[in-house]
Amino acid sequence: MSKCEQCIVRQFNSLKALTKEELMRVSACKITKFIKKGDVIFDEGDILNGIYCVREGVCKMTKLSKNGKDQVVKLVIKGGMMGQRTLVSGQSSNLKAVAINDMQVCFIPKQEILHDLHTNVDFSMDVLKRMALDLKNADNSIVDMAQKSVKQRLAETLIYVNNKFGIDNNGYLSLTLSRDDYASIVGTATESAIRILSQFKKERLISTKGKQIKIENLEALKHIE
């Protein structure tokens, strides 16, 4: 089992603000979990007794809409943390976390995080800054939903996946999302997402192989209207 004080992943989240002694204490009580693709890490409405730090893999955070469909709110990647907002508010989880691919996560008990929030100002401030950034991104998403076309939002999502996760040896996006996931991220019906992707393919902006997508003209995608 990896020790927190030696784990490079913590450099990508608030745990980097903890002292070596604090990290050693956290490491002694954390639980490492292996999550299979498609498994639910926690569900909307769950009471979380700690936070999750992603060591490997990607998960999607979703919110159930009134029509019974899951809306993807954000993707959490290696180094990301989940559950800190629920921990601070003392409320049940507002979102569901589902593994997009096989994952390895570390679960840190609630009492350990709350202790550090009360005793380490740098850690507390970093947690607050990251929650503030999540709120800022949520504001931007609301504006995008209102002012940008589905075509623009889908193009931007493809660009985001390309920039964030890169490509494999054959040039395809390293992160493979389902068409349902793409539709959910941009806030449209799956049929609409499939139709637009087909249009992008006809215009030679992308090419596909099963669920895999390869961006053929990144600059053109950036200027979709």
Coordinates of N, CA and C in Angstrom, one line a residue:
M1 N 0.8 -1.2 0.0 CA 0.0 0.0 0.0 C 0.9 1.3 0.0
S2 N 0.6 2.2 -0.9 CA 1.4 3.4 -1.0 C 1.2 4.3 0.2
K3 N 2.3 4.9 0.6 CA 2.2 5.9 1.7 C 1.9 7.3 1.2
C4 N 1.0 8.0 1.9 CA 0.6 9.3 1.4 C 1.7 10.3 1.3
E5 N 2.7 10.2 2.2 CA 3.8 11.2 2.2 C 4.7 10.9 1.0
Q6 N 4.6 9.7 0.4 CA 5.5 9.4 -0.8 C 4.7 9.4 -2.1
C7 N 3.4 9.6 -2.0 CA 2.5 9.5 -3.2 C 2.5 10.8 -4.0
I8 N 2.9 10.7 -5.3 CA 3.0 11.9 -6.2 C 1.6 12.5 -6.5
V9 N 0.5 11.7 -6.3 CA -0.8 12.1 -6.7 C -1.2 13.3 -5.8
R10 N -0.8 13.3 -4.5 CA -1.2 14.4 -3.6 C -0.8 15.8 -4.1
Q11 N 0.2 15.8 -5.0 CA 0.6 17.1 -5.5 C -0.5 17.8 -6.3
F12 N -1.5 17.0 -6.8 CA -2.6 17.5 -7.6 C -3.8 17.9 -6.8
N13 N -3.8 17.8 -5.5 CA -4.9 18.1 -4.7 C -4.6 18.8 -3.3
S14 N -5.5 19.0 -2.5 CA -5.3 19.7 -1.2 C -4.4 19.0 -0.3
L15 N -4.2 17.7 -0.4 CA -3.3 17.0 0.5 C -1.9 17.5 0.5
K16 N -1.5 18.2 -0.6 CA -0.2 18.7 -0.7 C 0.1 19.7 0.4
A17 N -0.9 20.3 1.0 CA -0.8 21.3 2.1 C -0.5 20.7 3.5
L18 N -0.7 19.4 3.6 CA -0.5 18.7 4.9 C 1.0 18.5 5.1
T19 N 1.4 18.5 6.4 CA 2.8 18.3 6.8 C 3.1 16.8 6.7
K20 N 4.3 16.4 6.8 CA 4.7 15.0 6.7 C 4.1 14.2 7.8
E21 N 4.1 14.8 9.0 CA 3.5 14.1 10.1 C 2.0 13.9 9.9
E22 N 1.3 14.9 9.4 CA -0.1 14.7 9.1 C -0.4 13.7 8.0
L23 N 0.4 13.7 7.0 CA 0.3 12.7 5.9 C 0.5 11.3 6.4
M24 N 1.5 11.1 7.3 CA 1.7 9.8 7.9 C 0.5 9.3 8.7
R25 N -0.1 10.2 9.4 CA -1.3 9.9 10.2 C -2.4 9.5 9.3
V26 N -2.6 10.2 8.2 CA -3.7 9.9 7.3 C -3.4 8.6 6.6
S27 N -2.1 8.4 6.2 CA -1.7 7.1 5.5 C -2.0 5.9 6.4
A28 N -1.9 6.0 7.7 CA -2.1 4.9 8.6 C -3.5 4.4 8.7
C29 N -4.5 5.3 8.3 CA -5.9 5.0 8.5 C -6.7 4.9 7.1
K30 N -6.0 5.3 6.0 CA -6.7 5.3 4.7 C -6.9 3.9 4.2
I31 N -7.9 3.7 3.3 CA -8.2 2.4 2.8 C -8.1 2.6 1.2
T32 N -7.3 1.7 0.6 CA -7.2 1.7 -0.8 C -8.2 0.8 -1.4
K33 N -9.0 1.3 -2.4 CA -10.1 0.5 -3.0 C -9.8 0.4 -4.5
F34 N -10.2 -0.8 -5.1 CA -10.1 -0.9 -6.5 C -11.5 -1.0 -7.1
I35 N -11.8 -0.1 -8.0 CA -13.2 0.1 -8.5 C -13.2 -0.4 -10.0
K36 N -14.2 -1.2 -10.3 CA -14.3 -1.7 -11.7 C -15.1 -0.7 -12.5
K37 N -14.8 -0.6 -13.8 CA -15.5 0.2 -14.8 C -17.0 0.0 -14.7
G38 N -17.7 1.2 -14.5 CA -19.1 1.1 -14.4 C -19.7 1.0 -13.0
D39 N -18.8 0.7 -12.0 CA -19.3 0.6 -10.6 C -19.5 2.0 -10.0
V40 N -20.5 2.0 -9.1 CA -20.8 3.3 -8.4 C -19.9 3.4 -7.2
I41 N -19.2 4.5 -7.0 CA -18.4 4.7 -5.9 C -19.2 5.2 -4.7
F42 N -20.1 6.1 -5.0 CA -21.1 6.5 -4.0 C -22.3 7.1 -4.8
D43 N -23.5 7.1 -4.2 CA -24.7 7.5 -4.9 C -25.2 8.8 -4.3
E44 N -26.0 9.4 -5.2 CA -26.7 10.7 -4.8 C -27.5 10.4 -3.5
G45 N -27.4 11.2 -2.5 CA -28.2 11.0 -1.3 C -27.4 10.2 -0.2
D46 N -26.3 9.6 -0.6 CA -25.5 8.9 0.4 C -24.9 9.8 1.4
I47 N -24.7 9.3 2.7 CA -24.0 10.0 3.7 C -22.5 9.5 3.6
L48 N -21.6 10.4 3.3 CA -20.2 10.0 3.1 C -19.4 10.2 4.4
N49 N -18.7 9.1 4.8 CA -18.0 9.1 6.0 C -16.5 9.4 5.8
G50 N -16.2 10.1 4.7 CA -14.8 10.4 4.3 C -14.7 11.0 2.9
I51 N -13.5 11.1 2.4 CA -13.3 11.6 1.1 C -12.6 10.6 0.3
Y52 N -12.6 10.7 -1.0 CA -11.9 9.8 -1.9 C -10.9 10.6 -2.7
C53 N -9.7 10.0 -2.8 CA -8.6 10.5 -3.6 C -8.3 9.6 -4.7
V54 N -8.4 10.1 -6.0 CA -8.2 9.2 -7.1 C -6.7 9.0 -7.4
R55 N -6.3 7.7 -7.4 CA -4.9 7.4 -7.7 C -4.8 7.0 -9.1
E56 N -5.8 6.3 -9.7 CA -5.7 5.9 -11.1 C -7.2 5.9 -11.6
G57 N -7.3 6.2 -12.9 CA -8.6 6.1 -13.5 C -9.4 7.4 -13.6
V58 N -10.6 7.4 -14.1 CA -11.4 8.5 -14.3 C -12.9 8.2 -13.8
C59 N -13.5 9.1 -13.2 CA -14.9 8.8 -12.9 C -15.8 10.0 -13.2
K60 N -17.1 9.8 -13.4 CA -18.0 10.9 -13.8 C -18.8 11.2 -12.6
M61 N -19.1 12.5 -12.3 CA -20.0 12.9 -11.2 C -21.3 13.3 -11.9
T62 N -22.4 12.7 -11.5 CA -23.7 12.9 -12.2 C -24.7 13.4 -11.2
K63 N -25.7 14.0 -11.8 CA -26.9 14.5 -11.0 C -28.2 14.0 -11.7
L64 N -29.0 13.3 -11.0 CA -30.3 12.8 -11.5 C -31.3 13.9 -11.8
S65 N -31.7 14.1 -13.1 CA -32.7 15.1 -13.4 C -34.1 14.6 -13.2
K66 N -35.0 15.5 -13.3 CA -36.4 15.2 -13.1 C -37.0 14.2 -14.1
N67 N -36.4 14.2 -15.3 CA -36.8 13.2 -16.3 C -36.2 11.8 -16.1
G68 N -35.4 11.7 -15.1 CA -34.9 10.4 -14.8 C -33.5 10.1 -15.4
K69 N -32.9 11.1 -16.1 CA -31.6 10.9 -16.7 C -30.5 11.5 -15.9
D70 N -29.4 10.8 -15.9 CA -28.2 11.3 -15.2 C -27.5 12.4 -16.0
Q71 N -27.3 13.6 -15.5 CA -26.5 14.6 -16.1 C -25.1 14.6 -15.6
V72 N -24.1 14.5 -16.5 CA -22.8 14.5 -16.1 C -22.4 16.0 -15.7
V73 N -22.0 16.2 -14.5 CA -21.6 17.5 -14.0 C -20.1 17.8 -14.2
K74 N -19.3 16.8 -14.0 CA -17.9 16.9 -14.2 C -17.2 15.6 -14.2
L75 N -16.0 15.6 -14.7 CA -15.1 14.4 -14.7 C -14.0 14.6 -13.6
V76 N -13.8 13.5 -12.9 CA -12.7 13.6 -11.9 C -11.6 12.7 -12.3
I77 N -10.4 13.2 -12.4 CA -9.3 12.4 -12.9 C -8.2 12.2 -11.8
K78 N -7.1 11.5 -12.2 CA -6.1 11.2 -11.3 C -5.6 12.4 -10.5
G79 N -5.6 12.2 -9.2 CA -5.2 13.3 -8.3 C -6.4 14.1 -7.8
G80 N -7.6 13.9 -8.4 CA -8.8 14.6 -7.9 C -9.3 14.0 -6.6
M81 N -10.1 14.8 -5.9 CA -10.7 14.4 -4.7 C -12.2 14.5 -4.8
M82 N -12.9 13.6 -4.1 CA -14.4 13.6 -4.2 C -14.9 13.5 -2.7
G83 N -16.0 14.3 -2.5 CA -16.6 14.2 -1.2 C -16.3 15.3 -0.2
Q84 N -15.4 16.2 -0.5 CA -15.0 17.2 0.4 C -16.1 18.2 0.7
R85 N -16.9 18.5 -0.4 CA -18.0 19.5 -0.2 C -19.1 18.9 0.8
T86 N -19.4 17.6 0.6 CA -20.3 16.9 1.4 C -19.8 16.9 2.9
L87 N -18.5 16.7 3.0 CA -17.9 16.6 4.3 C -18.0 17.9 5.1
V88 N -17.7 19.0 4.4 CA -17.7 20.3 5.0 C -19.1 20.8 5.3
S89 N -20.1 20.5 4.4 CA -21.5 20.9 4.6 C -22.2 20.1 5.7
G90 N -21.8 18.8 5.8 CA -22.4 17.9 6.7 C -23.7 17.4 6.2
Q91 N -23.9 17.6 4.9 CA -25.2 17.1 4.2 C -24.9 15.8 3.4
S92 N -25.9 15.2 2.9 CA -25.7 14.0 2.1 C -25.2 14.4 0.7
S93 N -24.7 13.5 0.0 CA -24.1 13.8 -1.3 C -25.1 14.3 -2.3
N94 N -24.7 15.3 -3.0 CA -25.6 15.9 -4.1 C -25.4 15.2 -5.4
L95 N -24.3 14.4 -5.5 CA -24.0 13.8 -6.8 C -23.7 12.3 -6.7
K96 N -23.7 11.6 -7.8 CA -23.3 10.2 -7.8 C -21.9 10.1 -8.5
A97 N -21.1 9.2 -8.1 CA -19.8 9.0 -8.7 C -19.7 7.6 -9.3
V98 N -19.4 7.6 -10.6 CA -19.4 6.3 -11.3 C -18.1 6.2 -12.1
A99 N -17.4 5.0 -12.0 CA -16.1 4.8 -12.6 C -16.3 4.7 -14.2
I100 N -15.6 5.5 -14.9 CA -15.6 5.4 -16.4 C -14.7 4.3 -16.9
N101 N -13.6 4.1 -16.1 CA -12.7 2.9 -16.4 C -12.3 2.3 -15.1
D102 N -11.5 1.3 -15.1 CA -11.0 0.7 -13.8 C -10.3 1.8 -13.0
M103 N -10.5 1.8 -11.7 CA -10.0 2.9 -10.9 C -9.3 2.3 -9.6
Q104 N -8.4 3.1 -9.1 CA -7.9 2.9 -7.8 C -8.1 4.2 -7.0
V105 N -8.8 4.1 -5.9 CA -9.0 5.3 -5.0 C -8.6 5.0 -3.6
C106 N -8.2 6.1 -2.9 CA -7.9 6.0 -1.5 C -9.0 6.7 -0.7
F107 N -9.6 6.0 0.2 CA -10.7 6.5 1.1 C -10.1 7.0 2.4
I108 N -10.3 8.3 2.7 CA -9.7 8.8 4.0 C -10.9 9.1 4.9
P109 N -10.9 8.6 6.1 CA -12.0 8.8 7.0 C -12.3 10.2 7.4
K110 N -13.6 10.5 7.6 CA -14.1 11.8 7.9 C -13.3 12.5 9.0
Q111 N -13.1 11.8 10.1 CA -12.5 12.4 11.3 C -11.1 12.9 11.1
E112 N -10.4 12.3 10.2 CA -9.0 12.7 9.8 C -9.0 14.0 9.1
I113 N -9.9 14.1 8.1 CA -10.0 15.3 7.3 C -10.5 16.5 8.1
L114 N -11.5 16.2 8.9 CA -12.0 17.3 9.8 C -11.0 17.8 10.7
H115 N -10.2 16.9 11.3 CA -9.1 17.3 12.2 C -8.1 18.2 11.5
D116 N -7.7 17.9 10.2 CA -6.8 18.7 9.5 C -7.4 20.1 9.1
L117 N -8.7 20.1 8.8 CA -9.4 21.3 8.4 C -9.4 22.3 9.6
H118 N -9.4 21.7 10.8 CA -9.4 22.6 12.0 C -8.0 23.0 12.5
T119 N -7.0 22.3 12.1 CA -5.7 22.5 12.6 C -4.7 23.1 11.6
N120 N -5.0 22.9 10.3 CA -4.0 23.3 9.3 C -4.7 24.3 8.4
V121 N -4.3 25.6 8.6 CA -4.9 26.7 7.8 C -4.7 26.6 6.3
D122 N -3.5 26.2 5.9 CA -3.1 26.0 4.5 C -4.0 25.0 3.8
F123 N -4.2 23.9 4.5 CA -5.1 22.8 4.0 C -6.5 23.3 3.8
S124 N -7.0 24.0 4.9 CA -8.4 24.5 4.8 C -8.6 25.5 3.7
M125 N -7.6 26.4 3.5 CA -7.7 27.4 2.4 C -7.6 26.7 1.0
D126 N -6.8 25.7 0.9 CA -6.7 25.0 -0.4 C -8.0 24.3 -0.7
V127 N -8.7 23.7 0.3 CA -10.0 23.0 0.1 C -11.0 24.1 -0.3
L128 N -11.0 25.2 0.3 CA -12.0 26.3 0.0 C -11.7 26.8 -1.4
K129 N -10.5 27.0 -1.8 CA -10.2 27.5 -3.1 C -10.6 26.5 -4.2
R130 N -10.5 25.3 -4.0 CA -10.9 24.3 -5.0 C -12.4 24.2 -5.1
M131 N -13.1 24.4 -3.9 CA -14.6 24.4 -4.0 C -15.1 25.6 -4.7
A132 N -14.4 26.8 -4.5 CA -14.7 28.0 -5.2 C -14.5 27.9 -6.7
L133 N -13.4 27.1 -7.1 CA -13.2 26.9 -8.5 C -14.3 26.0 -9.1
D134 N -14.8 25.0 -8.3 CA -15.9 24.2 -8.8 C -17.1 25.1 -9.0
L135 N -17.4 26.0 -8.2 CA -18.5 26.9 -8.3 C -18.4 27.8 -9.5
K136 N -17.2 28.3 -9.8 CA -16.9 29.1 -10.9 C -17.1 28.3 -12.2
N137 N -16.7 27.1 -12.2 CA -16.9 26.2 -13.4 C -18.4 25.9 -13.6
A138 N -19.1 25.8 -12.5 CA -20.5 25.5 -12.6 C -21.2 26.7 -13.2
D139 N -20.8 27.9 -12.8 CA -21.4 29.2 -13.4 C -21.1 29.2 -14.9
N140 N -19.9 28.9 -15.3 CA -19.5 28.9 -16.7 C -20.4 27.9 -17.5
S141 N -20.6 26.7 -16.9 CA -21.4 25.7 -17.6 C -22.8 26.2 -17.8
I142 N -23.4 26.9 -16.8 CA -24.8 27.4 -16.9 C -24.8 28.4 -18.1
V143 N -23.9 29.3 -18.2 CA -23.8 30.2 -19.3 C -23.7 29.5 -20.6
D144 N -22.8 28.6 -20.7 CA -22.6 27.8 -21.9 C -23.9 27.1 -22.4
M145 N -24.6 26.5 -21.4 CA -25.8 25.8 -21.8 C -26.8 26.8 -22.4
A146 N -26.8 28.0 -21.9 CA -27.8 29.0 -22.3 C -27.4 29.7 -23.6
Q147 N -26.1 29.9 -23.9 CA -25.7 30.7 -25.0 C -25.0 30.0 -26.1
K148 N -24.6 28.8 -25.9 CA -23.9 28.1 -27.0 C -24.7 27.0 -27.5
S149 N -24.6 26.7 -28.8 CA -25.3 25.6 -29.4 C -24.8 24.3 -28.9
V150 N -25.6 23.2 -29.1 CA -25.2 21.9 -28.8 C -24.0 21.5 -29.6
K151 N -23.9 21.9 -30.8 CA -22.8 21.6 -31.7 C -21.5 22.2 -31.1
Q152 N -21.6 23.5 -30.7 CA -20.4 24.1 -30.1 C -20.0 23.4 -28.8
R153 N -21.0 23.1 -28.0 CA -20.6 22.4 -26.7 C -20.0 21.0 -26.9
L154 N -20.5 20.3 -27.9 CA -19.9 19.0 -28.2 C -18.5 19.1 -28.7
A155 N -18.3 20.1 -29.6 CA -16.9 20.4 -30.1 C -16.0 20.7 -29.0
E156 N -16.4 21.6 -28.0 CA -15.6 21.9 -26.9 C -15.3 20.8 -26.0
T157 N -16.3 19.9 -25.9 CA -16.0 18.7 -25.0 C -15.0 17.8 -25.6
L158 N -15.0 17.6 -26.9 CA -14.0 16.8 -27.6 C -12.6 17.4 -27.5
I159 N -12.6 18.7 -27.5 CA -11.3 19.5 -27.4 C -10.8 19.3 -25.9
Y160 N -11.7 19.4 -25.0 CA -11.4 19.2 -23.6 C -10.8 17.8 -23.3
V161 N -11.4 16.8 -23.8 CA -10.9 15.4 -23.6 C -9.6 15.3 -24.3
N162 N -9.4 15.8 -25.5 CA -8.1 15.8 -26.2 C -7.0 16.4 -25.3
N163 N -7.3 17.6 -24.8 CA -6.3 18.4 -24.1 C -6.0 17.8 -22.7
K164 N -7.0 17.2 -22.1 CA -6.9 16.7 -20.7 C -6.3 15.3 -20.6
F165 N -6.7 14.5 -21.6 CA -6.3 13.1 -21.5 C -5.3 12.6 -22.6
G166 N -5.2 13.5 -23.7 CA -4.3 13.1 -24.7 C -4.8 12.0 -25.7
I167 N -3.9 11.5 -26.5 CA -4.3 10.5 -27.5 C -3.4 9.2 -27.3
D168 N -4.0 8.1 -27.8 CA -3.2 6.8 -27.7 C -2.2 6.7 -28.9
N169 N -1.6 5.6 -29.0 CA -0.6 5.4 -30.1 C -1.1 5.5 -31.5
N170 N -2.5 5.3 -31.6 CA -3.1 5.3 -32.9 C -3.8 6.7 -33.2
G171 N -3.6 7.6 -32.3 CA -4.2 8.9 -32.5 C -5.6 9.1 -31.9
Y172 N -6.2 8.1 -31.4 CA -7.5 8.2 -30.8 C -7.5 8.8 -29.4
L173 N -8.6 9.4 -29.0 CA -8.6 10.0 -27.7 C -8.4 8.9 -26.6
S174 N -7.5 9.2 -25.7 CA -7.2 8.2 -24.7 C -8.4 7.8 -23.8
L175 N -9.2 8.8 -23.5 CA -10.4 8.5 -22.7 C -11.6 8.2 -23.6
T176 N -12.1 7.0 -23.5 CA -13.2 6.6 -24.4 C -14.5 6.8 -23.6
L177 N -15.3 7.7 -24.1 CA -16.6 8.0 -23.5 C -17.7 7.4 -24.4
S178 N -18.8 7.0 -23.8 CA -20.0 6.5 -24.5 C -20.7 7.7 -25.2
R179 N -21.5 7.4 -26.2 CA -22.3 8.5 -26.8 C -23.3 9.1 -25.8
D180 N -23.7 8.2 -24.9 CA -24.6 8.7 -23.8 C -23.9 9.7 -22.9
D181 N -22.6 9.4 -22.6 CA -21.9 10.3 -21.8 C -21.6 11.7 -22.4
Y182 N -21.3 11.6 -23.7 CA -21.1 12.9 -24.4 C -22.4 13.7 -24.5
A183 N -23.5 13.0 -24.7 CA -24.8 13.7 -24.7 C -25.1 14.3 -23.3
S184 N -24.8 13.6 -22.3 CA -25.1 14.0 -20.9 C -24.2 15.2 -20.5
I185 N -23.0 15.2 -21.0 CA -22.0 16.3 -20.6 C -22.5 17.6 -21.3
V186 N -23.0 17.5 -22.5 CA -23.4 18.8 -23.2 C -24.8 19.1 -23.0
G187 N -25.6 18.2 -22.4 CA -27.0 18.5 -22.1 C -27.9 18.3 -23.3
T188 N -27.9 17.2 -23.9 CA -28.7 17.0 -25.1 C -29.1 15.5 -25.1
A189 N -30.0 15.2 -26.1 CA -30.4 13.8 -26.2 C -29.3 13.0 -26.9
T190 N -29.2 11.7 -26.6 CA -28.2 10.8 -27.2 C -28.3 10.9 -28.7
E191 N -29.5 10.9 -29.2 CA -29.7 10.9 -30.7 C -29.1 12.1 -31.3
S192 N -29.2 13.3 -30.6 CA -28.7 14.5 -31.1 C -27.1 14.5 -31.1
A193 N -26.5 13.9 -30.1 CA -25.1 13.8 -30.0 C -24.6 12.9 -31.1
I194 N -25.2 11.8 -31.3 CA -24.8 10.9 -32.4 C -24.9 11.6 -33.8
R195 N -26.0 12.3 -34.0 CA -26.2 13.0 -35.3 C -25.1 14.1 -35.5
I196 N -24.7 14.8 -34.5 CA -23.7 15.8 -34.6 C -22.3 15.2 -34.8
L197 N -22.0 14.1 -34.1 CA -20.8 13.4 -34.3 C -20.7 12.9 -35.7
S198 N -21.8 12.4 -36.2 CA -21.8 11.9 -37.6 C -21.5 13.1 -38.6
Q199 N -22.1 14.3 -38.3 CA -21.8 15.5 -39.1 C -20.4 15.8 -39.1
F200 N -19.8 15.8 -37.8 CA -18.3 16.1 -37.7 C -17.5 15.1 -38.5
K201 N -18.0 13.9 -38.6 CA -17.2 12.9 -39.3 C -17.3 13.1 -40.8
K202 N -18.5 13.5 -41.3 CA -18.7 13.8 -42.7 C -17.9 15.0 -43.1
E203 N -17.7 16.0 -42.2 CA -16.9 17.1 -42.5 C -15.4 16.9 -42.3
R204 N -15.1 15.7 -41.9 CA -13.7 15.3 -41.7 C -13.0 16.0 -40.5
L205 N -13.8 16.4 -39.6 CA -13.3 17.0 -38.4 C -12.8 15.9 -37.4
I206 N -13.5 14.8 -37.5 CA -13.1 13.6 -36.6 C -13.3 12.3 -37.5
S207 N -12.7 11.3 -36.9 CA -12.9 9.9 -37.5 C -13.2 9.0 -36.3
T208 N -13.9 7.9 -36.5 CA -14.3 7.0 -35.4 C -13.9 5.6 -35.7
K209 N -13.8 4.8 -34.6 CA -13.6 3.3 -34.7 C -14.3 2.8 -33.5
G210 N -15.5 2.3 -33.7 CA -16.4 1.9 -32.6 C -16.7 3.1 -31.8
K211 N -16.4 3.0 -30.5 CA -16.6 4.1 -29.5 C -15.5 5.1 -29.6
Q212 N -14.4 4.7 -30.2 CA -13.2 5.6 -30.2 C -13.3 6.7 -31.1
I213 N -12.8 7.9 -30.8 CA -12.8 9.1 -31.6 C -11.4 9.6 -31.8
K214 N -11.1 10.0 -33.1 CA -9.9 10.7 -33.4 C -10.2 12.0 -33.9
I215 N -9.5 13.0 -33.4 CA -9.7 14.4 -33.9 C -8.8 14.6 -35.1
E216 N -9.4 14.9 -36.2 CA -8.6 15.1 -37.5 C -8.3 16.6 -37.8
N217 N -9.2 17.5 -37.3 CA -9.0 18.9 -37.5 C -9.3 19.7 -36.3
L218 N -8.4 19.8 -35.4 CA -8.6 20.5 -34.1 C -8.9 21.9 -34.3
E219 N -8.3 22.6 -35.2 CA -8.5 24.1 -35.4 C -9.9 24.3 -35.9
A220 N -10.4 23.5 -36.7 CA -11.8 23.6 -37.2 C -12.8 23.4 -36.1
L221 N -12.5 22.5 -35.2 CA -13.4 22.2 -34.1 C -13.5 23.4 -33.2
K222 N -12.4 24.1 -33.1 CA -12.3 25.3 -32.2 C -13.2 26.4 -32.7
H223 N -13.5 26.4 -34.0 CA -14.2 27.5 -34.6 C -15.6 27.1 -35.0
I224 N -16.2 26.0 -34.5 CA -17.5 25.6 -34.7 C -18.5 26.7 -34.2
E225 N -19.5 27.0 -35.0 CA -20.5 27.9 -34.6 C -21.9 27.3 -34.5

